[in-house]
PDB file of C-alpha atoms in Angstrom:
ATOM      1  CA  MET I 128     120.627  89.897 128.102  1.00 39.00           C
ATOM      2  CA  ARG I 129     121.504  90.827 124.416  1.00 39.00           C
ATOM      3  CA  LYS I 130     119.467  93.566 122.308  1.00 39.00           C
ATOM      4  CA  SER I 131     120.531  93.254 118.967  1.00 39.00           C
ATOM      5  CA  SER I 132     118.575  96.126 116.232  1.00 41.00           C
ATOM      6  CA  VAL I 133     116.145  94.528 114.826  1.00 43.00           C
ATOM      7  CA  PHE I 134     114.857  96.916 112.695  1.00 43.00           C
ATOM      8  CA  GLY I 135     117.409  96.933 109.737  1.00 46.00           C
ATOM      9  CA  PRO I 136     115.308  93.066 109.605  1.00 47.00           C
ATOM     10  CA  VAL I 137     112.061  94.693 109.229  1.00 46.00           C
ATOM     11  CA  LEU I 138     113.358  97.416 106.062  1.00 41.00           C
ATOM     12  CA  ALA I 139     115.260  94.630 105.036  1.00 45.00           C
ATOM     13  CA  ILE I 140     112.253  92.492 103.951  1.00 43.00           C
ATOM     14  CA  ALA I 141     110.082  95.042 103.441  1.00 43.00           C
ATOM     15  CA  LEU I 142     112.033  96.514 100.069  1.00 38.00           C
ATOM     16  CA  ALA I 143     112.541  93.106  99.240  1.00 44.00           C
ATOM     17  CA  MET I 144     108.959  91.564  98.683  1.00 45.00           C
ATOM     18  CA  PRO I 145     108.044  95.118  96.341  1.00 44.00           C
ATOM     19  CA  LEU I 146     110.861  94.273  94.443  1.00 43.00           C
ATOM     20  CA  ALA I 147     110.275  90.400  94.185  1.00 46.00           C
ATOM     21  CA  ALA I 148     106.334  91.996  93.120  1.00 46.00           C
ATOM     22  CA  GLN I 149     107.898  94.007  90.629  1.00 45.00           C
ATOM     23  CA  SER I 150     110.460  91.770  88.883  1.00 46.00           C
ATOM     24  CA  GLN I 151     107.977  88.836  88.777  1.00 46.00           C
ATOM     25  CA  GLU I 152     105.764  91.844  87.079  1.00 46.00           C
ATOM     26  CA  THR I 153     109.152  92.160  84.736  1.00 54.00           C
ATOM     27  CA  LEU I 154     109.726  89.206  84.431  1.00 56.00           C
ATOM     28  CA  ALA I 155     105.982  88.183  82.754  1.00 59.00           C
ATOM     29  CA  ASP I 156     106.709  90.542  80.318  1.00 63.00           C
ATOM     30  CA  ILE I 157     109.962  89.314  79.122  1.00 63.00           C
ATOM     31  CA  ARG I 158     108.317  85.742  78.639  1.00 60.00           C
ATOM     32  CA  GLN I 159     105.317  87.450  76.409  1.00 65.00           C
ATOM     33  CA  ASP I 160     108.268  89.324  74.270  1.00 65.00           C
ATOM     34  CA  MET I 161     109.949  84.826  74.270  1.00 63.00           C
ATOM     35  CA  VAL I 162     106.855  84.239  72.863  1.00 66.00           C
ATOM     36  CA  VAL I 163     106.016  86.657  69.847  1.00 67.00           C
ATOM     37  CA  LEU I 164     110.426  86.330  68.602  1.00 67.00           C
ATOM     38  CA  SER I 165     109.592  82.387  68.899  1.00 67.00           C
ATOM     39  CA  VAL I 166     105.797  83.404  67.042  1.00 68.00           C
ATOM     40  CA  GLU I 167     108.111  85.723  64.405  1.00 68.00           C
ATOM     41  CA  LEU I 168     110.546  83.080  63.530  1.00 67.00           C
ATOM     42  CA  ALA I 169     108.065  79.764  62.782  1.00 69.00           C
ATOM     43  CA  LYS I 170     106.437  82.528  60.751  1.00 68.00           C
ATOM     44  CA  LEU I 171     109.565  82.985  59.177  1.00 65.00           C
ATOM     45  CA  GLN I 172     110.440  79.107  59.211  1.00 62.00           C
ATOM     46  CA  ARG I 173     107.655  78.341  57.196  1.00 66.00           C
ATOM     47  CA  GLU I 174     107.757  81.273  54.640  1.00 62.00           C
ATOM     48  CA  LEU I 175     111.015  79.301  53.444  1.00 59.00           C
ATOM     49  CA  SER I 176     109.547  76.500  53.784  1.00 60.00           C
ATOM     50  CA  THR I 177     106.938  77.145  50.991  1.00 58.00           C
ATOM     51  CA  THR I 178     108.859  79.223  48.912  1.00 54.00           C
ATOM     52  CA  GLY I 179     111.497  75.897  47.963  1.00 52.00           C
ATOM     53  CA  GLY I 180     112.924  75.378  51.421  1.00 50.00           C
ATOM     54  CA  ALA I 181     116.645  74.500  50.829  1.00 50.00           C
ATOM     55  CA  GLY I 182     116.991  75.572  47.218  1.00 52.00           C
ATOM     56  CA  VAL I 183     115.777  79.626  48.462  1.00 52.00           C
ATOM     57  CA  VAL I 184     118.663  82.024  48.019  1.00 54.00           C
ATOM     58  CA  LEU I 185     117.942  84.710  51.278  1.00 56.00           C
ATOM     59  CA  SER I 186     117.536  88.152  50.115  1.00 63.00           C
ATOM     60  CA  GLY I 187     120.444  90.312  52.511  1.00 69.00           C
ATOM     61  CA  ASP I 188     117.023  91.236  54.378  1.00 73.00           C
ATOM     62  CA  GLN I 189     115.601  88.439  55.466  1.00 67.00           C
ATOM     63  CA  LEU I 190     118.879  87.508  56.296  1.00 72.00           C
ATOM     64  CA  GLU I 191     119.323  90.272  58.160  1.00 78.00           C
ATOM     65  CA  ARG I 192     115.507  89.091  60.224  1.00 75.00           C
ATOM     66  CA  ILE I 193     116.642  85.936  61.185  1.00 73.00           C
ATOM     67  CA  ASN I 194     119.887  87.020  62.511  1.00 77.00           C
ATOM     68  CA  SER I 195     117.823  90.389  64.325  1.00 79.00           C
ATOM     69  CA  ILE I 196     115.431  88.105  65.581  1.00 76.00           C
ATOM     70  CA  GLU I 197     117.139  85.130  66.785  1.00 77.00           C
ATOM     71  CA  THR I 198     119.910  87.446  68.768  1.00 81.00           C
ATOM     72  CA  GLN I 199     116.451  89.573  70.649  1.00 78.00           C
ATOM     73  CA  LEU I 200     115.522  85.827  71.321  1.00 74.00           C
ATOM     74  CA  GLN I 201     118.728  85.136  72.477  1.00 79.00           C
ATOM     75  CA  ARG I 202     119.097  88.295  75.133  1.00 79.00           C
ATOM     76  CA  VAL I 203     115.370  88.253  76.293  1.00 73.00           C
ATOM     77  CA  THR I 204     115.999  84.479  77.410  1.00 75.00           C
ATOM     78  CA  ALA I 205     119.230  85.239  79.230  1.00 76.00           C
ATOM     79  CA  LYS I 206     117.757  87.953  80.725  1.00 74.00           C
ATOM     80  CA  ALA I 207     114.829  85.752  81.969  1.00 71.00           C
ATOM     81  CA  GLU I 208     117.322  83.871  83.977  1.00 74.00           C
ATOM     82  CA  GLU I 209     119.053  86.432  84.987  1.00 74.00           C
ATOM     83  CA  LEU I 210     116.041  87.713  85.926  1.00 69.00           C
ATOM     84  CA  GLU I 211     114.292  84.315  88.346  1.00 70.00           C
ATOM     85  CA  PHE I 212     118.414  84.149  89.992  1.00 71.00           C
ATOM     86  CA  ARG I 213     117.331  87.953  91.687  1.00 70.00           C
ATOM     87  CA  ILE I 214     114.118  86.758  92.642  1.00 65.00           C
ATOM     88  CA  SER I 215     115.491  83.741  94.484  1.00 68.00           C
ATOM     89  CA  ARG I 216     118.334  85.648  95.611  1.00 70.00           C
ATOM     90  CA  VAL I 217     115.197  88.142  97.301  1.00 63.00           C
ATOM     91  CA  VAL I 218     113.037  86.105  98.829  1.00 62.00           C
ATOM     92  CA  LYS I 219     115.898  83.587  99.769  1.00 67.00           C
ATOM     93  CA  ASP I 220     117.197  86.799 102.222  1.00 66.00           C
ATOM     94  CA  GLY I 221     114.274  88.521 103.002  1.00 60.00           C
ATOM     95  CA  THR I 222     113.212  84.346 104.457  1.00 64.00           C
ATOM     96  CA  ASN I 223     116.900  84.495 106.246  1.00 67.00           C
ATOM     97  CA  ARG I 224     116.108  88.207 107.796  1.00 64.00           C
ATOM     98  CA  LEU I 225     112.193  86.908 108.793  1.00 64.00           C
ATOM     99  CA  GLY I 226     114.098  84.471 110.818  1.00 67.00           C
ATOM    100  CA  ASP I 227     116.833  86.212 111.811  1.00 69.00           C
ATOM    101  CA  LEU I 228     114.290  88.958 113.394  1.00 68.00           C
ATOM    102  CA  GLU I 229     112.242  85.797 115.146  1.00 68.00           C
ATOM    103  CA  PHE I 230     114.860  84.329 117.163  1.00 71.00           C
ATOM    104  CA  ARG I 231     116.029  88.406 118.629  1.00 68.00           C
ATOM    105  CA  LEU I 232     112.200  88.962 119.209  1.00 70.00           C
ATOM    106  CA  CYS I 233     112.393  85.622 121.365  1.00 68.00           C
ATOM    107  CA  GLU I 234     115.828  86.542 122.686  1.00 69.00           C
ATOM    108  CA  LEU I 235     113.961  89.741 123.982  1.00 67.00           C
ATOM    109  CA  GLU I 236     110.808  87.930 126.206  1.00 62.00           C
ATOM    110  CA  PRO I 237     111.585  86.209 129.111  1.00 65.00           C
ATOM    111  CA  GLY I 238     110.713  82.632 129.069  1.00 68.00           C
ATOM    112  CA  CYS I 239     111.057  82.164 124.993  1.00 70.00           C
ATOM    113  CA  ASP I 240     112.713  79.628 124.069  1.00 69.00           C
ATOM    114  CA  ILE I 241     114.430  79.405 120.597  1.00 67.00           C
ATOM    115  CA  GLY I 242     114.305  75.610 120.501  1.00 68.00           C
ATOM    116  CA  ASN I 243     110.752  75.708 120.387  1.00 67.00           C
ATOM    117  CA  LEU I 244     110.298  78.304 117.244  1.00 65.00           C
ATOM    118  CA  GLY I 245     111.281  75.901 114.448  1.00 62.00           C
ATOM    119  CA  GLN I 246     112.276  77.115 110.631  1.00 61.00           C
ATOM    120  CA  THR I 247     110.397  79.894 108.884  1.00 59.00           C
ATOM    121  CA  PRO I 248     108.479  79.644 105.878  1.00 56.00           C
ATOM    122  CA  LEU I 249     109.705  80.419 102.987  1.00 55.00           C
ATOM    123  CA  LEU I 250     108.510  83.889 101.835  1.00 50.00           C
ATOM    124  CA  GLY I 251     105.912  83.654  98.949  1.00 47.00           C
ATOM    125  CA  GLY I 252     105.470  80.565  99.178  1.00 46.00           C
ATOM    126  CA  ASP I 253     107.393  76.914  97.757  1.00 43.00           C
ATOM    127  CA  SER I 254     107.664  78.108  94.241  1.00 38.00           C
ATOM    128  CA  GLY I 255     109.815  80.977  95.609  1.00 38.00           C
ATOM    129  CA  ALA I 256     107.419  83.767  93.924  1.00 39.00           C
ATOM    130  CA  ALA I 257     106.224  87.032  95.522  1.00 39.00           C
ATOM    131  CA  ALA I 258     102.920  86.425  97.142  1.00 39.00           C
ATOM    132  CA  PRO I 259     100.716  88.018  95.538  1.00 40.00           C
ATOM    133  CA  ALA I 260      99.356  91.099  97.606  1.00 39.00           C
ATOM    134  CA  PRO I 261      95.705  91.441  99.280  1.00 38.00           C
ATOM    135  CA  ALA I 262      93.691  94.106  97.720  1.00 38.00           C
ATOM    136  CA  PRO I 263      94.310  97.878  99.307  1.00 39.00           C
ATOM    137  CA  ALA I 264      92.502  99.875 101.309  1.00 36.00           C
ATOM    138  CA  GLN I 265      93.012  98.114 104.859  1.00 40.00           C
ATOM    139  CA  VAL I 266      92.451 100.840 107.299  1.00 39.00           C
ATOM    140  CA  VAL I 267      90.254  99.409 109.645  1.00 40.00           C
ATOM    141  CA  ALA I 268      86.643 100.798 111.423  1.00 41.00           C
ATOM    142  CA  THR I 269      85.902 100.467 114.796  1.00 37.00           C
ATOM    143  CA  ASP I 270      83.260  97.903 114.514  1.00 46.00           C
ATOM    144  CA  GLY I 271      83.387  96.876 111.508  1.00 57.00           C
ATOM    145  CA  LEU I 272      84.478  95.972 108.442  1.00 58.00           C
ATOM    146  CA  PRO I 273      87.936  97.684 106.838  1.00 57.00           C
ATOM    147  CA  LEU I 274      86.841 100.392 104.952  1.00 47.00           C
ATOM    148  CA  GLY I 275      87.195  99.962 100.653  1.00 45.00           C
ATOM    149  CA  ALA I 276      87.501  95.957 101.345  1.00 49.00           C
ATOM    150  CA  GLY I 277      85.317  95.754  98.484  1.00 49.00           C
ATOM    151  CA  GLU I 278      83.085  92.815  97.636  1.00 54.00           C
ATOM    152  CA  LEU I 279      82.780  90.027  99.468  1.00 61.00           C
ATOM    153  CA  ALA I 280      81.335  86.608 100.368  1.00 64.00           C
ATOM    154  CA  VAL I 281      78.947  86.893 102.938  1.00 66.00           C
ATOM    155  CA  SER I 282      80.662  83.830 105.232  1.00 80.00           C
ATOM    156  CA  GLU I 283      83.719  85.766 104.410  1.00 84.00           C
ATOM    157  CA  GLU I 284      82.146  88.603 105.873  1.00 83.00           C
ATOM    158  CA  ALA I 285      80.320  87.353 108.700  1.00 88.00           C
ATOM    159  CA  ASP I 286      83.232  85.681 109.736  1.00 91.00           C
ATOM    160  CA  PHE I 287      85.359  88.660 109.966  1.00 92.00           C
ATOM    161  CA  LEU I 288      82.804  90.351 112.107  1.00 91.00           C
ATOM    162  CA  ASP I 289      82.539  87.373 114.064  1.00 94.00           C
ATOM    163  CA  ALA I 290      86.409  87.485 115.430  1.00 95.00           C
ATOM    164  CA  GLN I 291      85.995  91.823 115.320  1.00 93.00           C
ATOM    165  CA  LYS I 292      83.347  91.692 117.564  1.00 94.00           C
ATOM    166  CA  ALA I 293      84.967  89.440 119.870  1.00 95.00           C
ATOM    167  CA  LEU I 294      87.760  91.585 119.661  1.00 95.00           C
ATOM    168  CA  THR I 295      85.902  94.410 120.557  1.00 95.00           C
ATOM    169  CA  ASP I 296      83.772  92.354 123.322  1.00 96.00           C
ATOM    170  CA  GLN I 297      87.831  91.743 124.707  1.00 95.00           C
ATOM    171  CA  ASP I 298      87.421  87.776 124.096  1.00 96.00           C
ATOM    172  CA  PHE I 299      90.525  88.028 123.141  1.00 96.00           C
ATOM    173  CA  ALA I 300      91.397  83.896 123.416  1.00 96.00           C
ATOM    174  CA  GLY I 301      88.176  83.654 121.553  1.00 96.00           C
ATOM    175  CA  ALA I 302      89.164  86.199 118.507  1.00 95.00           C
ATOM    176  CA  ALA I 303      93.128  85.222 118.271  1.00 96.00           C
ATOM    177  CA  GLN I 304      91.595  82.001 117.178  1.00 96.00           C
ATOM    178  CA  MET I 305      89.165  83.325 114.998  1.00 96.00           C
ATOM    179  CA  PHE I 306      91.146  85.606 113.136  1.00 96.00           C
ATOM    180  CA  ALA I 307      93.664  82.872 112.541  1.00 95.00           C
ATOM    181  CA  LEU I 308      90.670  80.558 110.783  1.00 94.00           C
ATOM    182  CA  PHE I 309      89.742  83.245 108.742  1.00 93.00           C
ATOM    183  CA  ARG I 310      92.808  83.820 107.538  1.00 92.00           C
ATOM    184  CA  GLU I 311      92.954  80.182 106.681  1.00 91.00           C
ATOM    185  CA  THR I 312      90.039  80.051 105.728  1.00 90.00           C
ATOM    186  CA  TYR I 313      89.978  83.068 103.410  1.00 87.00           C
ATOM    187  CA  PRO I 314      94.146  83.089 102.279  1.00 84.00           C
ATOM    188  CA  GLN I 315      95.247  85.725 100.312  1.00 79.00           C
ATOM    189  CA  GLY I 316      92.035  88.104 100.323  1.00 81.00           C
ATOM    190  CA  PRO I 317      90.524  91.586 100.773  1.00 82.00           C
ATOM    191  CA  LEU I 318      90.893  91.740 104.744  1.00 85.00           C
ATOM    192  CA  GLU I 319      94.195  89.189 105.514  1.00 88.00           C
ATOM    193  CA  VAL I 320      95.606  92.443 106.653  1.00 89.00           C
ATOM    194  CA  ALA I 321      93.221  93.472 108.594  1.00 91.00           C
ATOM    195  CA  ALA I 322      92.702  89.741 110.064  1.00 93.00           C
ATOM    196  CA  LEU I 323      96.578  90.121 111.139  1.00 95.00           C
ATOM    197  CA  ILE I 324      96.256  93.406 112.784  1.00 96.00           C
ATOM    198  CA  GLY I 325      92.968  91.970 114.506  1.00 96.00           C
ATOM    199  CA  GLU I 326      94.796  88.844 115.173  1.00 96.00           C
ATOM    200  CA  GLY I 327      98.072  90.235 116.420  1.00 96.00           C
ATOM    201  CA  ARG I 328      95.513  93.173 118.921  1.00 96.00           C
ATOM    202  CA  ALA I 329      94.392  90.108 120.828  1.00 97.00           C
ATOM    203  CA  LEU I 330      97.388  87.977 121.380  1.00 96.00           C
ATOM    204  CA  GLU I 331      98.542  91.553 122.455  1.00 95.00           C
ATOM    205  CA  GLY I 332      95.041  91.054 124.788  1.00 96.00           C
ATOM    206  CA  GLN I 333      96.034  87.632 126.336  1.00 95.00           C
ATOM    207  CA  GLY I 334      99.336  89.329 127.382  1.00 93.00           C
ATOM    208  CA  ASP I 335     101.206  87.146 124.085  1.00 93.00           C
ATOM    209  CA  THR I 336     103.452  90.337 122.909  1.00 91.00           C
ATOM    210  CA  ARG I 337     106.047  88.414 120.768  1.00 88.00           C
ATOM    211  CA  GLU I 338     103.764  86.705 118.584  1.00 91.00           C
ATOM    212  CA  ALA I 339     101.779  89.781 118.162  1.00 92.00           C
ATOM    213  CA  ALA I 340     104.329  91.413 117.185  1.00 90.00           C
ATOM    214  CA  ARG I 341     105.310  88.441 114.952  1.00 89.00           C
ATOM    215  CA  ARG I 342     101.622  89.360 113.196  1.00 91.00           C
ATOM    216  CA  TYR I 343     102.355  93.122 113.116  1.00 91.00           C
ATOM    217  CA  LEU I 344     105.571  92.368 111.213  1.00 87.00           C
ATOM    218  CA  THR I 345     103.807  89.708 109.027  1.00 87.00           C
ATOM    219  CA  ALA I 346     101.364  92.369 107.596  1.00 88.00           C
ATOM    220  CA  TYR I 347     104.341  94.873 107.048  1.00 86.00           C
ATOM    221  CA  SER I 348     106.589  93.149 105.804  1.00 82.00           C
ATOM    222  CA  GLY I 349     104.377  90.935 103.412  1.00 82.00           C
ATOM    223  CA  PHE I 350     102.415  94.041 102.904  1.00 82.00           C
ATOM    224  CA  PRO I 351     104.401  97.544 103.275  1.00 83.00           C
ATOM    225  CA  GLU I 352     102.060  99.232 100.118  1.00 82.00           C
ATOM    226  CA  ASP I 353      99.467  98.471 101.586  1.00 81.00           C
ATOM    227  CA  ASN I 354      96.687 101.885 103.166  1.00 80.00           C
ATOM    228  CA  SER I 355      97.326  99.300 106.616  1.00 85.00           C
ATOM    229  CA  ALA I 356     100.585  99.079 106.976  1.00 86.00           C
ATOM    230  CA  PRO I 357     101.061 102.133 108.965  1.00 91.00           C
ATOM    231  CA  GLU I 358      99.113 100.423 111.572  1.00 93.00           C
ATOM    232  CA  ALA I 359     101.301  97.454 111.781  1.00 92.00           C
ATOM    233  CA  LEU I 360     104.293  99.399 111.619  1.00 90.00           C
ATOM    234  CA  TRP I 361     103.032 101.484 114.486  1.00 95.00           C
ATOM    235  CA  ARG I 362     101.931  98.889 116.218  1.00 94.00           C
ATOM    236  CA  LEU I 363     105.261  96.488 116.093  1.00 91.00           C
ATOM    237  CA  GLY I 364     106.800  99.396 117.295  1.00 91.00           C
ATOM    238  CA  VAL I 365     104.926  99.558 120.510  1.00 94.00           C
ATOM    239  CA  SER I 366     105.882  96.035 120.670  1.00 91.00           C
ATOM    240  CA  LEU I 367     109.320  95.623 120.417  1.00 88.00           C
ATOM    241  CA  ALA I 368     108.832  98.712 123.501  1.00 90.00           C
ATOM    242  CA  ALA I 369     106.999  96.363 125.431  1.00 90.00           C
ATOM    243  CA  LEU I 370     109.489  93.573 125.095  1.00 87.00           C
ATOM    244  CA  GLY I 371     111.617  96.005 126.238  1.00 85.00           C
ATOM    245  CA  SER I 372     113.578  97.034 123.421  1.00 83.00           C
ATOM    246  CA  ALA I 373     112.681 100.629 123.926  1.00 86.00           C
ATOM    247  CA  PRO I 374     116.349 101.721 120.624  1.00 85.00           C
ATOM    248  CA  GLU I 375     114.919  99.716 117.953  1.00 85.00           C
ATOM    249  CA  ALA I 376     111.307 101.017 119.280  1.00 87.00           C
ATOM    250  CA  CYS I 377     111.797 104.323 118.576  1.00 90.00           C
ATOM    251  CA  VAL I 378     113.647 103.997 114.995  1.00 86.00           C
ATOM    252  CA  THR I 379     111.302 102.207 113.742  1.00 87.00           C
ATOM    253  CA  LEU I 380     108.147 104.364 115.080  1.00 92.00           C
ATOM    254  CA  SER I 381     110.351 107.008 113.576  1.00 90.00           C
ATOM    255  CA  GLU I 382     109.869 105.386 110.231  1.00 88.00           C
ATOM    256  CA  VAL I 383     105.935 105.320 109.521  1.00 91.00           C
ATOM    257  CA  ALA I 384     106.043 109.906 109.469  1.00 92.00           C
ATOM    258  CA  ALA I 385     109.098 108.565 107.163  1.00 88.00           C
ATOM    259  CA  ARG I 386     108.274 105.675 105.123  1.00 87.00           C
ATOM    260  CA  TYR I 387     104.242 106.709 105.201  1.00 90.00           C
ATOM    261  CA  PRO I 388     104.264 110.807 105.348  1.00 90.00           C
ATOM    262  CA  GLY I 389     100.641 111.562 105.794  1.00 89.00           C
ATOM    263  CA  SER I 390      99.213 108.674 107.362  1.00 92.00           C
ATOM    264  CA  ASP I 391      96.719 109.105 110.409  1.00 92.00           C
ATOM    265  CA  PHE I 392      99.549 107.226 111.738  1.00 95.00           C
ATOM    266  CA  ILE I 393     101.578 109.260 112.522  1.00 95.00           C
ATOM    267  CA  ALA I 394     100.206 111.156 115.519  1.00 95.00           C
ATOM    268  CA  GLN I 395      99.604 107.823 116.957  1.00 95.00           C
ATOM    269  CA  ALA I 396     103.822 106.464 116.185  1.00 95.00           C
ATOM    270  CA  GLU I 397     104.620 110.228 117.651  1.00 96.00           C
ATOM    271  CA  ALA I 398     102.750 110.389 120.710  1.00 96.00           C
ATOM    272  CA  SER I 399     104.069 106.201 121.447  1.00 96.00           C
ATOM    273  CA  LYS I 400     107.611 108.088 121.350  1.00 95.00           C
ATOM    274  CA  ALA I 401     107.020 110.463 124.268  1.00 95.00           C
ATOM    275  CA  GLU I 402     106.118 107.550 125.890  1.00 94.00           C
ATOM    276  CA  ILE I 403     108.646 105.688 125.872  1.00 94.00           C
ATOM    277  CA  GLY I 404     110.758 108.623 125.737  1.00 93.00           C
ATOM    278  CA  CYS I 405     112.664 108.708 122.373  1.00 91.00           C
ATOM    279  CA  GLN I 406     114.752 111.513 122.027  1.00 82.00           C
TER     280      GLN I 406
END
């Protein structure tokens, strides 16, 4: 069976999403500048209308001020359009790479029907905008909430703890369903990444390594700056090894230390590399 390199798309997606988020923030700043310039231009127009209209002779300073504002407005408008195009391109490219990775993961697993993969959803939603990141600090405790989860609704906390308990009790089918329902009920919440990792672990417990790898990929590629991203990357590497793609797994596991120096999951990644026999 053909085994193509899959870490390239993983890393590309991880890099693409922060770029989209950064561009989106810059775009908001530019749009704010456009509003300020438009207001300033409107003020000048009102000054003209209250001082005689067409019969007014503008001074050199006034003309220079108007021309300067119009030039700046044209510049920021063009820059906003350029950034919107870049965001759209990043999202489209990331979506294509994610679809390619899902295809390759399916190739690596015996019995996987490529025809049932379906169409990869657009990263960030239909609008093409980058998805808002959940609250940081998602280090998962052994039997409870992630450390630093912050303020949670009573029902949100209870639902997560129920899913975590099912996972701890090795009720893998129940835990997978509960984590999936949790993410559907509380989308983009502070426990989003922890729920993705929990669902992946539950799927692994059922022997569904390919779907588990997809959950880890989603957690890592969607939220690469999250504190739990090193764990997601480590688990993705282990899943790739279980799917029979040891070279790609070794590269992925090596990236834990390279991208997240000081992470507690570097030790796990190095231990996994030793078990796989990475050089």
